[in-house]
Amino acid sequence: MINVVFWTAAAAAFVAAGWKARGLRHADRPPGLGATCLLLVAMGSALILISDGAQRVENTVYPNLGRLLSNLCTMVTAFAIVSHVGSLTRPPGKAQERIRRWRVALLVSMSAMTGLFVTSGLPPIVGDFGPWYHDHPALVGYILIFVVFLGWAFVDLAVLTVRYASPAAPPALRAGLRVVTVGCVLGIIYLAEKSVVVLAQGMGLDPPVSGHDQPCPSPVQPLGCVFSVGLPVLAALAITIGMTLPAWGPGA
């Protein structure tokens, strides 16, 4: 079931990216359109790379390659989201300066994560790393960088969306920004739970919720899968809908 969810969502993301990419040919394309296309492609790639079937194939190339690539794609997705919303809510000069800072942070974080991942020495695994954190401290560092970068992006994005979702904004834009805020909150909850689980397992303790030691059969059970799969999928869905909602309404 969970693979069907991932592949369906990925297919929808790729179709949407292709549809949006048509506007890139126009000189008067709306601000943030390139970031939107990058977001959809990166999100779709992350979902495919993390599916169980894809992980089994990827493990034949390099141990856990799919999880590394999926996590990196997720970070690119967060960068694209911040870039898109920044382009909509700030003057072009300030938006580009902000995007450059985020790009540097993205490249530094991705480089550090890749180095820690390669040196962790993990055997091929399908699903969460679970109890492996205790004997592989480099893996804990890898996950914490991932969490800090995404958490920073979600908080920064939530502050922007709350600030600009004022009564003076066009109705469709205001509604879209509020939906993005909901997605950010769900993403922050997911990252907070993930941090607690990883730190607990790194210290040899049992995770506070069950379901992190085996592949998830469903995004809604057991409870650990709600946090590790259900919440991030809902967060991605809410943010994507919120970002595209202004294009549905006349006030955009």
One Martini backbone bead per residue (centre of mass of N, CA, C, O) as a GRO file, in nm:
protein
  252
    1MET     BB    1   0.057   0.062  -0.022
    2ILE     BB    2   0.294   0.266   0.017
    3ASN     BB    3   0.403   0.247  -0.273
    4VAL     BB    4   0.151   0.356  -0.410
    5VAL     BB    5   0.159   0.633  -0.279
    6PHE     BB    6   0.437   0.720  -0.383
    7TRP     BB    7   0.392   0.677  -0.693
    8THR     BB    8   0.144   0.858  -0.721
    9ALA     BB    9   0.271   1.120  -0.614
   10ALA     BB   10   0.504   1.127  -0.817
   11ALA     BB   11   0.337   1.139  -1.076
   12ALA     BB   12   0.193   1.403  -1.006
   13ALA     BB   13   0.451   1.575  -0.985
   14PHE     BB   14   0.553   1.534  -1.278
   15VAL     BB   15   0.305   1.640  -1.424
   16ALA     BB   16   0.309   1.921  -1.295
   17ALA     BB   17   0.592   1.998  -1.392
   18GLY     BB   18   0.530   1.981  -1.695
   19TRP     BB   19   0.306   2.191  -1.694
   20LYS     BB   20   0.474   2.431  -1.569
   21ALA     BB   21   0.725   2.434  -1.773
   22ARG     BB   22   0.591   2.590  -2.008
   23GLY     BB   23   0.639   2.884  -1.872
   24LEU     BB   24   0.960   2.906  -1.910
   25ARG     BB   25   0.950   3.024  -2.214
   26HIS     BB   26   0.864   3.287  -2.086
   27ALA     BB   27   0.959   3.609  -2.006
   28ASP     BB   28   0.677   3.656  -1.815
   29ARG     BB   29   0.719   3.483  -1.588
   30PRO     BB   30   0.652   3.396  -1.289
   31PRO     BB   31   0.750   3.409  -0.984
   32GLY     BB   32   0.889   3.090  -0.893
   33LEU     BB   33   0.859   2.873  -1.121
   34GLY     BB   34   1.128   2.722  -1.109
   35ALA     BB   35   1.091   2.633  -0.813
   36THR     BB   36   0.838   2.464  -0.861
   37CYS     BB   37   0.965   2.257  -1.053
   38LEU     BB   38   1.185   2.164  -0.860
   39LEU     BB   39   0.999   2.066  -0.639
   40LEU     BB   40   0.844   1.844  -0.798
   41VAL     BB   41   1.088   1.676  -0.889
   42ALA     BB   42   1.217   1.627  -0.608
   43MET     BB   43   0.972   1.497  -0.473
   44GLY     BB   44   0.928   1.263  -0.671
   45SER     BB   45   1.214   1.142  -0.636
   46ALA     BB   46   1.201   1.086  -0.332
   47LEU     BB   47   0.963   0.883  -0.343
   48ILE     BB   48   1.092   0.672  -0.529
   49LEU     BB   49   1.369   0.620  -0.379
   50ILE     BB   50   1.209   0.519  -0.098
   51SER     BB   51   1.104   0.280  -0.207
   52ASP     BB   52   1.137  -0.049  -0.166
   53GLY     BB   53   1.203  -0.138  -0.456
   54ALA     BB   54   1.422   0.076  -0.509
   55GLN     BB   55   1.611   0.001  -0.271
   56ARG     BB   56   1.691  -0.280  -0.373
   57VAL     BB   57   1.831  -0.178  -0.627
   58GLU     BB   58   2.024   0.035  -0.495
   59ASN     BB   59   2.182  -0.173  -0.313
   60THR     BB   60   2.347  -0.289  -0.566
   61VAL     BB   61   2.522  -0.026  -0.594
   62TYR     BB   62   2.468   0.098  -0.291
   63PRO     BB   63   2.440   0.127   0.030
   64ASN     BB   64   2.160   0.319   0.072
   65LEU     BB   65   2.130   0.517  -0.173
   66GLY     BB   66   1.828   0.593  -0.172
   67ARG     BB   67   1.822   0.746   0.099
   68LEU     BB   68   2.023   0.960   0.032
   69LEU     BB   69   1.884   1.074  -0.224
   70SER     BB   70   1.612   1.134  -0.090
   71ASN     BB   71   1.716   1.336   0.122
   72LEU     BB   72   1.838   1.534  -0.081
   73CYS     BB   73   1.572   1.591  -0.231
   74THR     BB   74   1.426   1.706   0.016
   75MET     BB   75   1.616   1.951   0.045
   76VAL     BB   76   1.556   2.069  -0.232
   77THR     BB   77   1.258   2.110  -0.178
   78ALA     BB   78   1.292   2.314   0.052
   79PHE     BB   79   1.447   2.521  -0.114
   80ALA     BB   80   1.222   2.566  -0.327
   81ILE     BB   81   1.005   2.668  -0.136
   82VAL     BB   82   1.156   2.913  -0.024
   83SER     BB   83   1.206   3.043  -0.302
   84HIS     BB   84   0.915   3.077  -0.390
   85VAL     BB   85   0.805   3.248  -0.152
   86GLY     BB   86   1.023   3.468  -0.170
   87SER     BB   87   0.942   3.562  -0.462
   88LEU     BB   88   0.643   3.652  -0.373
   89THR     BB   89   0.724   3.840  -0.092
   90ARG     BB   90   0.974   3.975  -0.244
   91PRO     BB   91   1.192   4.151  -0.373
   92PRO     BB   92   1.410   4.056  -0.609
   93GLY     BB   93   1.677   4.128  -0.462
   94LYS     BB   94   1.609   3.995  -0.183
   95ALA     BB   95   1.538   3.718  -0.290
   96GLN     BB   96   1.817   3.645  -0.416
   97GLU     BB   97   1.981   3.673  -0.158
   98ARG     BB   98   1.830   3.454  -0.001
   99ILE     BB   99   1.877   3.220  -0.201
  100ARG     BB  100   2.186   3.217  -0.181
  101ARG     BB  101   2.202   3.137   0.116
  102TRP     BB  102   2.044   2.870   0.086
  103ARG     BB  103   2.237   2.739  -0.118
  104VAL     BB  104   2.480   2.720   0.065
  105ALA     BB  105   2.346   2.554   0.289
  106LEU     BB  106   2.277   2.316   0.108
  107LEU     BB  107   2.564   2.234   0.012
  108VAL     BB  108   2.688   2.191   0.289
  109SER     BB  109   2.486   1.981   0.397
  110MET     BB  110   2.517   1.769   0.169
  111SER     BB  111   2.819   1.720   0.206
  112ALA     BB  112   2.813   1.630   0.503
  113MET     BB  113   2.614   1.396   0.469
  114THR     BB  114   2.772   1.230   0.265
  115GLY     BB  115   3.022   1.183   0.438
  116LEU     BB  116   2.878   1.042   0.678
  117PHE     BB  117   2.745   0.815   0.518
  118VAL     BB  118   3.001   0.680   0.393
  119THR     BB  119   3.137   0.638   0.697
  120SER     BB  120   2.922   0.444   0.846
  121GLY     BB  121   2.901   0.137   0.741
  122LEU     BB  122   2.641   0.025   0.615
  123PRO     BB  123   2.423  -0.197   0.549
  124PRO     BB  124   2.178  -0.310   0.375
  125ILE     BB  125   1.858  -0.130   0.379
  126VAL     BB  126   1.503  -0.154   0.441
  127GLY     BB  127   1.422   0.131   0.570
  128ASP     BB  128   1.480   0.203   0.868
  129PHE     BB  129   1.763   0.223   1.083
  130GLY     BB  130   1.715   0.228   1.377
  131PRO     BB  131   1.945   0.049   1.572
  132TRP     BB  132   2.204   0.167   1.409
  133TYR     BB  133   2.268   0.431   1.566
  134HIS     BB  134   2.436   0.325   1.808
  135ASP     BB  135   2.689   0.210   1.607
  136HIS     BB  136   2.644   0.499   1.424
  137PRO     BB  137   2.726   0.820   1.474
  138ALA     BB  138   2.732   0.935   1.184
  139LEU     BB  139   2.425   0.893   1.142
  140VAL     BB  140   2.330   1.097   1.348
  141GLY     BB  141   2.458   1.343   1.212
  142TYR     BB  142   2.310   1.316   0.947
  143ILE     BB  143   2.019   1.352   1.061
  144LEU     BB  144   2.061   1.627   1.206
  145ILE     BB  145   2.116   1.790   0.956
  146PHE     BB  146   1.850   1.731   0.820
  147VAL     BB  147   1.670   1.848   1.046
  148VAL     BB  148   1.785   2.136   1.063
  149PHE     BB  149   1.733   2.224   0.775
  150LEU     BB  150   1.427   2.167   0.764
  151GLY     BB  151   1.349   2.327   1.017
  152TRP     BB  152   1.447   2.598   0.916
  153ALA     BB  153   1.265   2.606   0.667
  154PHE     BB  154   0.990   2.582   0.812
  155VAL     BB  155   1.015   2.827   0.996
  156ASP     BB  156   1.074   3.040   0.782
  157LEU     BB  157   0.814   2.982   0.621
  158ALA     BB  158   0.607   3.034   0.846
  159VAL     BB  159   0.679   3.329   0.895
  160LEU     BB  160   0.613   3.428   0.610
  161THR     BB  161   0.314   3.330   0.587
  162VAL     BB  162   0.206   3.484   0.832
  163ARG     BB  163   0.294   3.772   0.743
  164TYR     BB  164   0.146   3.758   0.436
  165ALA     BB  165  -0.149   3.657   0.554
  166SER     BB  166  -0.323   3.909   0.502
  167PRO     BB  167  -0.607   4.091   0.441
  168ALA     BB  168  -0.456   4.242   0.190
  169ALA     BB  169  -0.443   3.993   0.048
  170PRO     BB  170  -0.520   3.791  -0.175
  171PRO     BB  171  -0.729   3.533  -0.124
  172ALA     BB  172  -0.564   3.302  -0.258
  173LEU     BB  173  -0.293   3.369  -0.125
  174ARG     BB  174  -0.386   3.357   0.168
  175ALA     BB  175  -0.480   3.063   0.163
  176GLY     BB  176  -0.214   2.936   0.069
  177LEU     BB  177  -0.036   3.029   0.309
  178ARG     BB  178  -0.202   2.878   0.527
  179VAL     BB  179  -0.151   2.595   0.417
  180VAL     BB  180   0.155   2.609   0.442
  181THR     BB  181   0.158   2.639   0.749
  182VAL     BB  182   0.041   2.363   0.809
  183GLY     BB  183   0.272   2.205   0.673
  184CYS     BB  184   0.495   2.311   0.862
  185VAL     BB  185   0.384   2.195   1.124
  186LEU     BB  186   0.393   1.900   1.037
  187GLY     BB  187   0.699   1.898   0.979
  188ILE     BB  188   0.794   1.970   1.267
  189ILE     BB  189   0.674   1.725   1.407
  190TYR     BB  190   0.833   1.515   1.247
  191LEU     BB  191   1.120   1.619   1.332
  192ALA     BB  192   1.089   1.596   1.637
  193GLU     BB  193   1.038   1.291   1.647
  194LYS     BB  194   1.295   1.206   1.495
  195SER     BB  195   1.498   1.318   1.699
  196VAL     BB  196   1.411   1.148   1.941
  197VAL     BB  197   1.455   0.870   1.812
  198VAL     BB  198   1.754   0.894   1.732
  199LEU     BB  199   1.868   0.963   2.013
  200ALA     BB  200   1.762   0.716   2.157
  201GLN     BB  201   1.903   0.503   1.972
  202GLY     BB  202   2.192   0.619   2.010
  203MET     BB  203   2.159   0.543   2.338
  204GLY     BB  204   1.995   0.257   2.352
  205LEU     BB  205   1.696   0.326   2.331
  206ASP     BB  206   1.373   0.324   2.320
  207PRO     BB  207   1.136   0.428   2.142
  208PRO     BB  208   0.843   0.603   2.211
  209VAL     BB  209   0.759   0.462   1.938
  210SER     BB  210   0.636   0.243   1.725
  211GLY     BB  211   0.776   0.149   1.389
  212HIS     BB  212   1.119   0.197   1.345
  213ASP     BB  213   1.224  -0.129   1.280
  214GLN     BB  214   1.046  -0.125   1.007
  215PRO     BB  215   0.870  -0.146   0.750
  216CYS     BB  216   0.596   0.020   0.625
  217PRO     BB  217   0.264  -0.087   0.556
  218SER     BB  218   0.162   0.207   0.654
  219PRO     BB  219   0.074   0.554   0.711
  220VAL     BB  220  -0.127   0.463   0.987
  221GLN     BB  221   0.053   0.200   1.057
  222PRO     BB  222   0.196   0.237   1.297
  223LEU     BB  223   0.272   0.512   1.475
  224GLY     BB  224   0.553   0.554   1.349
  225CYS     BB  225   0.431   0.584   1.053
  226VAL     BB  226   0.283   0.845   1.096
  227PHE     BB  227   0.545   1.010   1.138
  228SER     BB  228   0.739   0.895   0.893
  229VAL     BB  229   0.491   0.921   0.665
  230GLY     BB  230   0.221   1.072   0.703
  231LEU     BB  231   0.323   1.359   0.776
  232PRO     BB  232   0.510   1.421   0.530
  233VAL     BB  233   0.290   1.383   0.318
  234LEU     BB  234   0.097   1.603   0.427
  235ALA     BB  235   0.298   1.834   0.417
  236ALA     BB  236   0.356   1.823   0.113
  237LEU     BB  237   0.063   1.860   0.023
  238ALA     BB  238   0.004   2.132   0.161
  239ILE     BB  239   0.234   2.295   0.030
  240THR     BB  240   0.161   2.244  -0.265
  241ILE     BB  241  -0.125   2.358  -0.256
  242GLY     BB  242  -0.051   2.639  -0.141
  243MET     BB  243   0.139   2.721  -0.384
  244THR     BB  244  -0.101   2.674  -0.615
  245LEU     BB  245  -0.364   2.829  -0.530
  246PRO     BB  246  -0.333   3.114  -0.665
  247ALA     BB  247  -0.388   2.989  -0.962
  248TRP     BB  248  -0.709   2.939  -0.904
  249GLY     BB  249  -0.748   3.237  -0.853
  250PRO     BB  250  -0.827   3.578  -0.927
  251GLY     BB  251  -0.615   3.710  -0.702
  252ALA     BB  252  -0.314   3.631  -0.817
   0.00000   0.00000   0.00000
